[in-house]
Each structure stands twice: as C-alpha cells, then as structure tokens.
C-alpha cells in the first residue's frame, strides 16, 4: 500500500499536502510502517537513540517478561528536563523564544530557552532545599502560565513525579487526588484569571488540605499571579518568587532510569474514582517529541500554539514536554476563547503569527456559531496567512466543523489533523501526516508508524473493514501508560481485559475502518465515560457526587448528544423525600444539586439537566436500564420492549427536565 486508493465519490478534502514534511509521502509513511513491522524493537530503539539524549545509553529495548507491565529502554539513564532545556542551550536555541505567554487581559511576556532553563533550575533547587527528592510526588494546581511549565520541568529535573490537577476541579476533587498520589508538596497560585474572572486557587488548596489525610504535604508554594489576598500558614506556605530568587540558577539533573515515573495524571474511567495514569520518562518523552515532528512537522521557524490546559494530557505532551524537547517556539494562553470576544483566537494567531494551531472541536464549533451570528468575530476579519497546519484533539470532529475550520481558518491551504489519542497513550495514536495522507473530514486516517491499531469484536477477533468494533492496540508502544498509580490490578483488568485475551490494549472507544482506504473513524466511547467539551467525565463519579447529597436516594447519569459540546450531562435522580410538588420546587432542588456537584467535582461536571422520578427504572434483577435512560434523555420515543423493566410506569415521570 504505497498510495491511498480513494475511489470516486469519497469525500476527500482538497487541501494540498505540506511540502518538505518530516514524512513527505505515503511511501515514506509506508516504509516506516514496514520498518516497525519487520522489527518492532529495532524500530523503536533506533528512534530512541536518535531523538533522546541519554546520560547512559540503554542496552535492553523492550522487556515483556511481566506483561502487560512493559518496560522500555529500562537500563538507560536520562532526564526529561535535560532533554527539554539543556539540549537547547548547546544546539543553538539558547536565545530562541521558548514561550510567548499571553495573559487573560492581553499582556505578553516572552521567555527564551536560556531564561526558561535558569528558572527551572532555580525552582528545582528550591524544591530540593525543601526536601523534595527523587520519587516524591508534587501536586501542581496552577493556571496556564510560564510558571506551570517551570513547575512541571522543575519536578522532572529532580526526578519528582508531578501530578497536575486542572484548575477547574473543586477542593474535594483536588483533595482526593492529593491523598491518592501521596503528595509531599503543592505548587499553586494566589488566584487564577480566566475570561475576566478570578478564582482563588490558594484558598481552594487550603480548603482541600483542611479535609485531612494530607499530612505528607509539607510545603505549599504560591505563584503570585494577581497579588490578591491569601490566608498564610508560615510553617507551610512559601512564595514562589522568593524561593526562586534565593536559589542558584543551575541545577544538576537527577539522572533517572527510563522507566522512572515522570508524572501521574488523573483521568476518569467508567468505574470508581479517577485513576492515576502513570507515565514513564523515556518512552513518554520519545513519543511526545517524535509526534511533534511527525504529526506537526515542527520546523525551527514555526510558531506553535496548543490551546489545551496543562491540567490535561494534551497540555503535558504538547505544551510542557513535546515542544520543548524539539526546541519549538510556542504560545501559551491564560484565558478563554470567548474573552473579550469570540475572535480572541483569530486575533492571537494574527498578532503572534502562529503557524501551527492545535485546538478542540468544541472550541471550533462554538466559535463557528459565534462567527455565524456576529460578523465582527468571524475569522475572515483577521490575517491568518501565517497558519500552515491545523490540528484537533479530544473528541470526534464532525465533518461540518472540520470543513469550516479548513475553509474559514485554514483557507483550504492548511491540512487539518484530527489526532486521536488518550491520556493513557501519552501521544498521538491515529493521525494524518500533513505531508502524506490525503485527508478525509471526520476521519483521523491511519495509525502512526509503530502503532498497531486494530478493530476487534467482544472476543478480541479482528472485524472486517467496514464493520464497527472496539479499538485496540495490539503491541506495546513506548509512551503507553505503565500502570494505574497504586492500583496495578485496575491497570491490568481495565486495559488488558481477559475477555479480549489479556494481551490487547483496550482504548475504550468504538471505531470503524473504511474498507478501501483503511482509514479509521472513531465512533465514541463504548464505556460509561462521557466526553463533555472534550473533557473526560465518568458517569459513576457524577453519580457518586449526587448520591453523596443528603436529599438524594439514587442517581443515574447519561450523556445526551449535543451539537456544540459533544455530550451534555443528564442526571436521573430519585429523592429520598417525596417528588418535588411544583415545577418551581423541582427547579430549586435541581439547582441545589447542580451547585453541589460543582463543589464535589468542579463546574465541568454539573449536569445540564436533572430529571426527577419516584424510582429508578430497573430490570427485574435490579440493574438500572441505562439504554432506556439514554433514549429518554434524547427525547426519543420508547420503542424498546419494556417487559423486562420492573417499573415502566416511572419512565413518564422522567420525561421532562426540571
Ligand atoms: C476521545 C485526550 C475522536 C476518545 C487526548 C478518547 C477522540 C478520549 C479524539 C480520550 C479524536 C480524543 N477523535 N475521539 N481525534 N481524541 N478522543 O484521555 O473518546 O482526555 O478515548 O485524552 O477522548 O480523552 P483524554
């Protein structure tokens, strides 16, 4: 398969491939795929030697003896921050701009690789002074900032795995993660500023620590963002700028083995509490940097901008690590796409001359809506000729949003790269290569070289092309998660289920392959994980939050397809007390429960709709009939056979949101 054989009638986008790309043709792609097929280990070993700088080279490539707990390059020694910073000081990038930071209110600060290196060294030294050492976990609860990258890189420099918690999570959610990860220090800010509003991060940290069980947290380091008032505990709290100033500006990196955990990042699963996805140092960094070259075709003059938050995996791989490892210049943005108006992204692309722009389908869909209704915020008012590549991540992108992005933002000159991947995969898995594959709107096209993606049925057998099934990865790859923090069984059972033979990595998404082109289309999660505005939410987490409320007896949460945000959260609730009598009562209780979920998890988890009923519709064996609830949420007529439902009468009560 040296070319993609598209038949007449296939919707292929008429966007020329970029010239001189790292992988510049289908045959170049195919020869890498063949190289990986011929000798998987030799392929990855070559890349790891070429793209990472080792303090001590590895001699072993892949250790499968304890599968699925794979180990890659495990006798090699390296340091991630050395690869991201020191390397740039000796290869001519020292005075190159590493970060162009734009604050919520439009203030721009830049930092060179040399300056970034010294800041990271100072903070690393300061952390060491505070007794943080190799293997100790540091929780980072920071807004989008240069400091966010500095904090993460400083942890990497001393071998202390970081665990970044998204600034939108509540004190409860932060507490849960601090306890699970066993944090010894927290790095936060006085306040966060987004869309003109402030959020008191330091006081949320104080509240989280007041819940107890966090005695291990000896230091709370505070970045002075706004200068707003904060409560102060002199035994524990320190200002980042003060400890930074006092520390030396060079710092010997901690050389760690390739498998040393670089970070633990919590994400939602279909069951239980969020899981701490543990990533390695070498394998992870290899893929974060290599995909910067392969997928984003990063070149020395590019101005790259990824709009994700460092609280999510995209901000780890494609802000903190990938771009620095390849010496890129990147934009980091503190605010939101709609402030001061919905042209903020286009205005920033124009001002900073962004050439590679990576964002979420949700943002595209909502900005597209705004542009439709308000001419002034339409991208056509801005000079976007600096753009050469566009990318999307986090959720399926519908062909109409894809085309709008390609046409109105990219002027049909810039390939749109729909990148499929997950927190667990560390980096892109299935994604178009801008110099090679023809693009098809709505398809993430083909697996990257070395990634053995396939589609199987419930028993793990390949399904024929054109038939849907579940997405699996058949061979280990270096940037895969290593385990679930402190829960190896959950890792094994959840990702390598026995039903599929115990050897296939189960992504949790449904997929289908085009019979002729082999192109993949991701059809969405097949488990109880929702994708709300590109954010992963477990239905069980929201249900547990609801049932923790004293008013609630039972709760079931489902997703309802939404044009803009992908999926909206709909909660079915049975109260302990009688049903609300009036619709005003129902609305008041619904609002109270929504606020409650906001406090338990964070505003992103608040149900859009709450529907009340006297009982939960269940099968005779007591299982909540979720399929039925999904239909009700969508407003569909119930055509299913209800004979197995214990109490079908209750369905009518649930038919309207409060
Ligand atoms: C979904 C984000 C379709 C998918 C990097 C996956 C996508 C989950 C795409 C992971 C895409 C991500 N097309 N669906 N291009 N990218 N997803 O862990 O359901 O926050 O399993 O990682 O997002 O979300 P996570």
XYZ file of C-alpha atoms and ligand atoms in Angstrom:
683
model
C 0.000 0.000 0.000
C 2.156 2.824 -1.213
C -0.705 5.159 -2.057
C -4.158 5.515 -0.660
C -6.593 4.251 -3.208
C -9.562 6.558 -2.979
C -12.494 5.807 -5.184
C -14.634 8.410 -6.932
C -17.237 9.708 -4.524
C -15.041 9.522 -1.432
C -15.208 12.837 0.336
C -11.635 13.840 0.367
C -10.540 17.273 1.268
C -8.890 19.259 -1.429
C -6.031 20.532 0.663
C -2.510 20.132 -0.659
C -0.026 18.209 1.442
C 2.643 20.365 3.050
C 5.983 20.350 1.286
C 9.237 19.088 2.820
C 7.412 17.464 5.729
C 9.246 15.078 8.047
C 7.237 12.259 6.467
C 6.638 13.602 2.985
C 4.763 10.914 1.076
C 2.662 7.817 1.529
C 5.664 5.741 0.559
C 7.783 7.389 3.260
C 4.980 6.603 5.722
C 4.742 3.060 4.453
C 8.456 2.444 4.743
C 8.335 3.442 8.425
C 5.319 1.193 8.954
C 7.226 -1.647 7.278
C 10.341 -0.985 9.338
C 8.249 -1.272 12.533
C 6.560 -4.443 11.245
C 9.846 -6.085 10.360
C 11.427 -5.495 13.754
C 9.310 -3.630 16.303
C 12.111 -3.396 18.860
C 14.807 -2.306 16.436
C 12.490 0.380 15.091
C 11.813 1.884 18.499
C 15.431 1.507 19.580
C 16.592 3.477 16.550
C 14.141 6.274 17.298
C 15.002 6.378 20.992
C 18.704 6.695 20.140
C 18.085 9.378 17.515
C 15.616 11.543 19.403
C 16.552 11.377 23.070
C 19.780 12.383 24.755
C 20.871 9.649 27.139
C 23.148 10.036 30.137
C 23.758 6.313 29.903
C 22.590 4.514 26.763
C 20.168 1.634 27.073
C 21.068 -1.874 26.004
C 17.678 -3.515 26.516
C 14.794 -2.323 24.364
C 11.563 -3.987 25.444
C 11.088 -6.177 28.482
C 7.872 -8.172 28.184
C 8.516 -10.647 30.979
C 5.920 -9.096 33.230
C 3.387 -8.132 30.538
C 1.265 -6.059 30.429
C 3.645 -4.194 32.734
C 6.008 -3.482 29.849
C 9.370 -1.831 30.307
C 11.141 0.119 27.593
C 14.849 1.034 27.358
C 14.995 0.262 31.069
C 18.722 0.231 31.719
C 19.161 3.660 30.121
C 19.564 6.792 32.226
C 18.305 10.235 31.255
C 16.465 13.285 32.474
C 13.398 14.773 30.810
C 14.177 18.368 31.728
C 17.724 17.951 30.395
C 16.215 16.814 27.097
C 13.808 19.753 27.055
C 16.144 22.523 28.216
C 19.885 21.859 28.430
C 19.851 20.346 24.964
C 18.544 23.624 23.578
C 21.416 25.555 25.144
C 24.008 23.642 23.174
C 22.213 23.298 19.856
C 21.843 26.976 19.045
C 18.448 27.562 20.629
C 19.624 29.305 23.804
C 18.387 32.720 22.692
C 15.386 31.401 20.846
C 12.000 32.258 22.310
C 10.633 29.210 24.074
C 7.336 30.666 25.256
C 5.220 33.618 24.207
C 2.783 33.950 27.078
C -0.388 35.981 26.704
C -2.401 36.717 29.808
C -6.166 36.863 30.017
C -6.061 40.645 29.678
C -3.630 40.580 26.778
C -0.270 41.216 28.415
C 2.509 39.415 26.536
C 5.644 38.011 28.216
C 8.295 36.023 26.412
C 10.992 33.758 27.720
C 13.997 32.317 25.889
C 15.252 28.784 26.298
C 18.168 30.068 28.367
C 15.872 32.016 30.690
C 13.479 29.088 30.976
C 16.395 26.816 31.822
C 17.559 29.101 34.635
C 14.063 29.472 36.054
C 13.576 25.714 36.048
C 16.961 25.199 37.707
C 16.134 27.707 40.443
C 12.793 26.127 41.218
C 14.340 22.647 41.086
C 16.977 23.754 43.601
C 14.312 25.332 45.782
C 12.288 22.121 45.765
C 15.379 20.129 46.700
C 16.026 22.577 49.552
C 12.541 21.872 50.807
C 13.394 18.195 50.938
C 11.605 17.119 47.783
C 13.598 14.315 46.222
C 13.556 11.597 43.618
C 10.251 9.726 43.609
C 8.399 12.245 45.831
C 5.115 13.427 44.324
C 4.319 17.100 43.827
C 0.797 18.273 43.075
C 0.570 21.233 40.702
C -2.622 23.310 40.761
C -1.783 26.276 38.576
C -3.360 28.374 35.875
C -1.968 28.400 32.342
C 1.304 30.222 32.778
C 5.032 30.100 32.183
C 5.171 29.094 35.849
C 3.112 25.989 35.058
C 5.760 24.759 32.633
C 8.542 25.811 35.010
C 6.950 23.862 37.883
C 6.497 20.693 35.811
C 10.008 20.842 34.354
C 11.499 21.551 37.799
C 9.869 18.408 39.160
C 11.183 16.437 36.195
C 14.650 17.833 36.822
C 14.830 16.372 40.333
C 13.006 13.148 39.477
C 9.885 14.081 41.476
C 6.801 12.882 39.569
C 4.285 15.675 39.229
C 0.566 15.342 39.330
C -1.112 18.309 37.729
C -4.702 18.957 38.732
C -6.812 21.061 36.368
C -7.633 24.458 37.903
C -11.342 23.839 37.318
C -11.505 20.976 39.815
C -13.011 21.666 43.218
C -11.326 21.427 46.637
C -12.877 17.960 47.109
C -11.575 16.678 43.775
C -8.158 18.204 44.456
C -8.111 16.620 47.913
C -8.973 13.196 46.531
C -6.058 13.403 44.096
C -3.595 14.763 46.693
C -4.429 11.880 49.027
C -4.293 9.188 46.362
C -0.976 10.359 44.954
C 0.530 10.967 48.433
C 1.725 14.499 47.700
C 4.616 15.997 49.670
C 4.263 19.494 48.213
C 1.756 21.566 46.275
C 2.527 24.316 43.784
C -0.352 26.727 43.235
C -1.148 30.399 42.580
C -2.865 33.041 44.666
C -5.572 33.315 42.023
C -6.374 32.241 38.514
C -7.727 34.692 35.927
C -9.861 33.497 33.037
C -12.354 35.424 30.987
C -12.012 38.416 33.329
C -12.982 36.350 36.377
C -10.717 35.283 39.195
C -10.735 32.005 41.047
C -8.969 31.756 44.436
C -6.700 28.752 43.819
C -4.684 29.127 47.049
C -7.787 29.157 49.209
C -9.070 26.062 47.366
C -5.770 24.358 48.234
C -6.192 25.473 51.879
C -9.689 24.026 51.914
C -8.507 20.760 50.355
C -5.779 20.462 52.994
C -8.294 21.142 55.762
C -10.112 17.900 54.877
C -7.223 15.946 56.384
C -5.277 12.878 55.321
C -2.678 15.096 53.679
C -0.090 15.308 56.448
C 2.576 14.477 53.904
C 2.149 17.930 52.338
C 4.945 19.886 53.988
C 5.112 22.856 51.616
C 2.652 24.909 49.611
C 4.432 27.070 47.054
C 2.437 30.001 45.754
C 2.916 31.797 42.449
C 1.904 35.429 42.868
C -0.375 35.907 39.878
C -2.721 38.701 40.938
C -1.388 39.821 44.306
C -4.825 39.155 45.770
C -5.155 38.482 49.488
C -4.478 34.942 50.649
C -4.511 33.290 54.042
C -0.973 32.349 55.081
C 0.424 29.480 57.085
C 4.008 30.489 57.844
C 5.048 26.914 58.654
C 3.953 25.615 55.304
C 3.449 28.355 52.709
C 6.136 29.950 50.550
C 6.091 32.474 47.718
C 7.463 31.046 44.510
C 9.269 34.270 43.546
C 11.040 34.423 46.922
C 12.329 30.859 46.928
C 13.240 31.182 43.276
C 15.312 34.302 43.876
C 17.168 32.669 46.725
C 18.166 29.562 44.763
C 21.160 29.070 42.424
C 20.378 29.195 38.729
C 21.988 25.955 37.675
C 21.000 22.557 38.940
C 22.484 19.150 38.273
C 19.654 16.998 36.925
C 18.712 13.791 38.682
C 19.581 11.044 36.217
C 16.728 8.591 36.372
C 16.170 5.299 34.670
C 13.999 5.230 31.589
C 11.056 3.752 33.466
C 11.117 6.276 36.312
C 7.629 7.823 36.560
C 7.693 11.284 35.004
C 4.167 12.047 36.118
C 0.856 10.761 37.330
C -2.205 12.321 35.751
C -5.698 11.533 36.974
C -8.367 10.722 34.462
C -11.881 9.356 34.560
C -12.722 5.744 33.976
C -16.046 4.005 33.654
C -15.970 2.826 37.247
C -14.751 4.077 40.584
C -12.705 7.109 41.442
C -10.412 8.804 38.928
C -7.331 6.774 38.185
C -3.765 7.983 38.351
C -2.321 7.241 34.934
C 1.409 6.727 35.416
C 3.792 7.594 32.590
C 7.450 6.746 32.170
C 10.281 9.157 31.435
C 11.937 7.880 28.246
C 9.129 6.203 26.339
C 6.757 9.060 27.037
C 9.210 11.795 26.094
C 10.275 9.958 22.961
C 6.735 9.927 21.616
C 5.851 13.471 22.741
C 8.845 14.794 20.813
C 8.628 12.467 17.827
C 4.973 13.256 17.175
C 5.862 16.972 17.261
C 7.981 16.143 14.214
C 5.784 13.565 12.531
C 2.287 14.919 13.058
C 3.027 18.607 13.489
C 6.034 18.634 11.178
C 7.576 21.178 13.544
C 10.293 23.330 11.933
C 12.705 25.825 13.538
C 10.696 28.868 12.422
C 7.276 27.665 13.417
C 5.189 29.471 15.989
C 3.200 26.696 17.530
C 0.094 27.116 19.671
C -1.793 24.407 21.506
C -4.812 25.785 23.361
C -5.126 22.928 25.859
C -4.647 23.333 29.609
C -1.644 21.802 31.393
C -4.189 20.066 33.634
C -4.915 17.614 30.814
C -2.666 15.222 28.925
C -2.640 17.453 25.836
C -1.023 20.183 27.921
C 1.568 17.708 29.177
C 2.612 16.198 25.849
C 2.004 19.132 23.531
C 2.826 22.131 25.733
C 5.205 21.169 28.512
C 7.247 18.347 27.007
C 6.924 17.861 23.237
C 7.520 21.459 22.087
C 10.470 21.998 24.466
C 12.079 18.685 23.534
C 12.199 19.826 19.902
C 13.175 23.434 20.709
C 9.963 24.969 19.368
C 8.621 28.459 19.984
C 5.143 28.195 21.431
C 2.298 30.427 22.507
C 0.751 29.785 25.911
C -2.571 31.439 26.650
C -4.040 32.067 30.059
C -7.604 32.835 29.075
C -10.632 31.528 27.235
C -11.543 31.663 23.519
C -14.518 33.972 24.051
C -12.921 36.773 26.070
C -13.006 39.693 25.469
C -14.875 38.314 22.460
C -15.097 35.221 20.301
C -12.372 36.485 17.959
C -9.660 36.058 20.597
C -8.078 33.023 18.904
C -8.029 34.625 15.446
C -6.646 37.843 16.863
C -3.891 35.971 18.690
C -2.996 33.899 15.619
C -2.652 37.128 13.662
C -0.625 39.001 16.279
C 1.737 36.158 17.134
C 1.939 34.872 13.558
C 1.027 31.388 14.647
C 1.850 28.734 12.054
C 0.607 25.566 13.782
C -2.646 25.760 15.704
C -3.960 22.845 17.773
C -7.340 23.062 19.481
C -10.510 21.175 20.410
C -13.551 20.532 18.210
C -15.769 22.031 20.922
C -13.943 25.344 20.655
C -14.229 25.271 16.868
C -17.947 24.541 16.988
C -18.694 27.277 19.459
C -16.565 29.873 17.645
C -18.199 28.848 14.386
C -21.603 29.565 15.935
C -20.423 32.950 17.205
C -18.988 33.834 13.788
C -22.294 32.941 12.171
C -24.199 35.355 14.339
C -21.689 38.165 14.741
C -19.706 39.287 11.707
C -17.071 41.086 13.750
C -15.763 37.863 15.294
C -15.581 35.951 12.023
C -12.053 34.746 11.249
C -12.252 36.461 7.832
C -11.572 39.753 9.626
C -8.088 38.592 10.539
C -4.930 37.910 8.636
C -4.382 34.211 9.208
C -1.855 33.677 6.428
C 0.835 32.660 8.913
C -1.011 29.375 9.510
C 0.275 26.254 7.797
C -1.150 23.410 9.906
C -4.289 22.968 11.966
C -4.970 20.206 14.458
C -7.812 18.990 16.627
C -7.978 16.683 19.612
C -10.181 15.404 22.386
C -13.358 14.292 20.671
C -14.663 13.364 17.275
C -14.813 16.301 14.888
C -17.921 16.336 12.739
C -17.300 16.944 9.033
C -19.097 20.302 9.032
C -16.891 21.724 11.811
C -13.856 20.194 10.079
C -14.732 21.923 6.827
C -15.420 25.256 8.491
C -12.052 25.069 10.250
C -10.324 24.077 7.000
C -12.012 26.756 4.924
C -12.595 29.762 7.172
C -9.472 29.429 9.285
C -7.099 27.481 7.048
C -8.301 28.886 3.679
C -8.053 25.349 2.312
C -4.276 25.660 2.431
C -3.637 24.028 5.792
C -4.107 20.324 6.437
C -6.482 19.685 9.353
C -5.013 16.975 11.542
C -7.655 15.116 13.514
C -5.490 13.459 16.152
C -6.906 10.542 18.081
C -5.219 9.626 21.341
C -5.791 9.413 25.107
C -4.303 10.258 28.483
C -3.164 6.653 28.573
C -1.430 6.647 25.196
C 0.862 9.578 26.008
C 0.746 10.954 22.459
C -0.977 10.708 19.085
C -2.030 7.221 18.038
C -4.054 7.671 14.867
C -3.488 10.904 12.997
C -2.940 12.217 9.493
C 0.597 13.086 8.445
C 0.476 16.505 6.801
C 2.934 15.618 4.052
C 1.489 12.234 3.224
C -2.064 11.042 3.660
C -4.990 12.596 1.783
C -7.430 13.996 4.323
C -10.986 12.884 4.841
C -13.128 15.119 7.062
C -14.311 13.142 10.080
C -11.527 10.570 9.932
C -8.330 10.502 11.941
C -6.943 8.485 8.990
C -4.165 5.982 9.765
C -2.179 4.788 12.782
C 1.231 6.380 13.170
C 4.175 4.128 12.317
C 4.812 1.629 15.103
C 1.267 1.843 16.464
C -0.516 -1.472 15.902
C -4.103 -0.207 15.998
C -6.879 -2.633 15.092
C -10.611 -3.089 15.480
C -11.945 -6.215 17.140
C -15.208 -7.737 18.361
C -16.113 -8.509 22.007
C -13.967 -11.624 21.997
C -10.902 -9.946 20.555
C -11.163 -11.131 16.945
C -10.487 -8.711 14.100
C -13.636 -7.416 12.458
C -13.672 -6.982 8.683
C -13.186 -3.461 7.315
C -16.401 -1.530 7.138
C -17.687 -3.128 10.321
C -17.609 -1.373 13.641
C -15.949 -2.800 16.702
C -13.752 -1.714 19.569
C -10.398 -0.082 19.098
C -7.360 -1.937 20.434
C -3.604 -1.607 20.149
C -2.005 -4.971 19.559
C 1.587 -4.319 20.503
C 3.096 -2.294 23.333
C 4.478 1.125 22.382
C 6.948 3.242 24.363
C 4.602 6.031 25.507
C 1.845 3.804 26.844
C 0.815 4.222 30.465
C 2.800 1.957 32.772
C 0.199 1.344 35.426
C -2.566 2.937 37.429
C -0.901 4.564 40.424
C -1.042 2.209 43.403
C -3.541 0.014 41.588
C -1.831 -2.426 39.211
C -4.881 -4.704 39.129
C -7.057 -1.905 37.864
C -4.495 -1.302 35.135
C -4.376 -4.943 34.069
C -8.084 -5.609 34.204
C -9.177 -2.283 32.752
C -6.780 -2.004 29.845
C -5.871 -5.624 29.057
C -9.160 -7.412 29.776
C -9.255 -11.201 29.902
C -12.265 -11.255 27.571
C -10.016 -9.983 24.802
C -7.299 -12.482 25.650
C -5.369 -10.278 28.089
C -2.860 -9.017 25.512
C -4.684 -6.266 23.637
C -4.733 -2.696 24.928
C -8.388 -1.669 25.063
C -8.845 2.002 24.279
C -12.487 2.197 25.355
C -13.594 3.692 22.042
C -15.598 2.253 19.201
C -14.166 2.562 15.705
C -14.733 1.596 12.123
C -12.298 1.268 9.199
C -13.092 2.254 5.679
C -12.979 -0.858 3.501
C -10.975 0.721 0.696
C -8.667 3.215 2.346
C -8.226 1.535 5.705
C -8.940 4.907 7.299
C -10.200 4.903 10.891
C -13.185 6.795 12.191
C -13.660 6.892 15.949
C -17.304 6.499 16.883
C -17.056 7.423 20.575
C -16.663 5.740 23.950
C -18.098 2.300 24.394
C -17.995 2.502 28.184
C -19.573 4.801 30.754
C -17.199 7.644 30.081
C -18.677 10.892 28.770
C -16.927 13.437 26.621
C -18.189 16.864 27.614
C -16.498 19.709 25.717
C -13.565 17.383 25.129
C -13.261 16.690 28.870
C -13.472 13.135 30.092
C -16.038 12.540 32.808
C -17.022 9.232 34.386
C -20.770 8.786 34.815
C -20.088 6.970 38.082
C -18.128 9.878 39.509
C -21.052 12.211 38.905
C -23.488 9.642 40.278
C -21.402 9.252 43.450
C -21.292 13.020 43.842
C -25.077 13.211 43.535
C -25.805 10.359 45.920
C -23.493 11.936 48.480
C -26.089 14.697 48.773
C -28.443 14.102 51.721
C -31.507 14.701 49.544
C -30.649 12.016 47.013
C -31.519 8.338 47.216
C -30.408 7.203 43.772
C -28.891 8.764 40.682
C -28.048 7.644 37.164
C -26.115 9.782 34.721
C -26.046 9.501 30.949
C -24.812 11.604 28.048
C -27.052 13.317 25.554
C -25.568 14.241 22.166
C -25.040 17.978 21.863
C -24.174 19.862 18.720
C -21.615 22.110 20.345
C -20.126 20.397 23.376
C -20.341 16.819 22.096
C -22.218 15.385 25.027
C -24.317 17.060 27.705
C -24.691 15.513 31.170
C -28.197 14.379 32.056
C -28.882 13.118 35.583
C -31.851 10.976 36.605
C -32.484 11.421 40.296
C -34.684 9.739 42.872
C -35.015 11.843 46.011
C -35.220 10.355 49.498
C -38.206 12.527 50.154
C -41.340 12.743 48.015
C -41.173 14.060 44.470
C -40.999 17.855 44.155
C -44.597 19.080 44.068
C -44.312 22.041 41.758
C -42.016 22.754 38.881
C -40.555 25.657 40.879
C -39.683 23.180 43.658
C -38.113 20.833 41.140
C -36.061 23.658 39.639
C -34.854 24.796 43.047
C -33.735 21.304 44.035
C -32.110 20.776 40.640
C -30.137 23.992 41.062
C -29.091 22.980 44.539
C -27.877 19.610 43.242
C -26.057 21.220 40.355
C -24.185 23.527 42.723
C -23.439 20.511 44.917
C -21.838 18.609 42.017
C -19.828 21.734 41.231
C -18.428 21.615 44.766
C -17.875 17.846 44.777
C -16.074 17.659 41.422
C -15.972 21.004 39.625
C -18.147 23.153 37.375
C -17.384 20.941 34.343
C -19.297 18.075 35.970
C -22.534 19.973 36.638
C -25.443 18.190 34.933
C -27.145 20.293 32.295
C -30.433 18.577 33.029
C -31.762 16.914 36.165
C -34.876 14.794 35.880
C -36.797 13.501 38.886
C -38.756 10.284 39.306
C -40.078 8.199 42.195
C -37.999 5.136 41.345
C -35.122 4.327 39.089
C -36.252 2.245 36.123
C -34.621 -1.143 36.636
C -34.669 -4.648 35.278
C -36.194 -7.346 37.447
C -32.684 -8.237 38.523
C -32.183 -4.698 39.796
C -29.991 -3.178 37.070
C -30.630 0.405 36.039
C -31.739 0.393 32.408
C -29.269 2.931 31.075
C -30.081 2.298 27.453
C -33.610 3.405 28.157
C -32.436 6.442 30.091
C -30.292 7.459 27.129
C -33.314 7.287 24.850
C -35.377 9.339 27.295
C -32.608 11.928 27.553
C -32.542 12.234 23.779
C -36.320 12.672 23.766
C -36.763 9.553 21.644
C -39.973 7.600 21.609
C -39.505 4.445 23.671
C -39.813 1.617 21.212
C -37.881 -0.939 23.217
C -39.593 -3.915 24.736
C -40.341 -2.919 28.326
C -41.292 -6.366 29.565
C -38.026 -6.756 31.453
C -38.427 -3.401 33.197
C -39.688 -3.724 36.741
C -41.474 -0.392 36.924
C -42.103 1.023 33.421
C -44.652 3.482 34.817
C -41.860 5.616 36.215
C -40.457 6.414 32.760
C -43.096 9.044 32.153
C -42.047 10.979 35.252
C -38.529 11.221 33.886
C -39.595 12.528 30.514
C -39.013 16.206 31.343
C -36.057 18.009 32.862
C -36.722 20.028 35.992
C -11.747 10.981 22.790
C -7.337 13.434 25.156
C -12.437 11.092 18.428
C -11.811 9.463 22.829
C -6.071 13.450 24.284
C -10.707 9.117 23.790
C -11.266 11.448 20.376
C -10.789 10.232 24.795
C -10.225 12.075 19.654
C -9.500 10.490 25.486
C -10.366 12.202 18.233
C -9.709 12.033 21.760
N -11.488 11.692 17.679
N -12.356 10.962 19.760
N -9.459 12.795 17.481
N -9.272 12.428 20.539
N -10.914 11.458 21.671
O -7.816 10.996 27.924
O -13.057 9.071 23.328
O -8.750 13.338 27.827
O -10.861 7.863 24.398
O -7.220 12.429 26.064
O -11.184 11.376 24.027
O -9.589 11.632 26.290
P -8.345 12.119 27.128
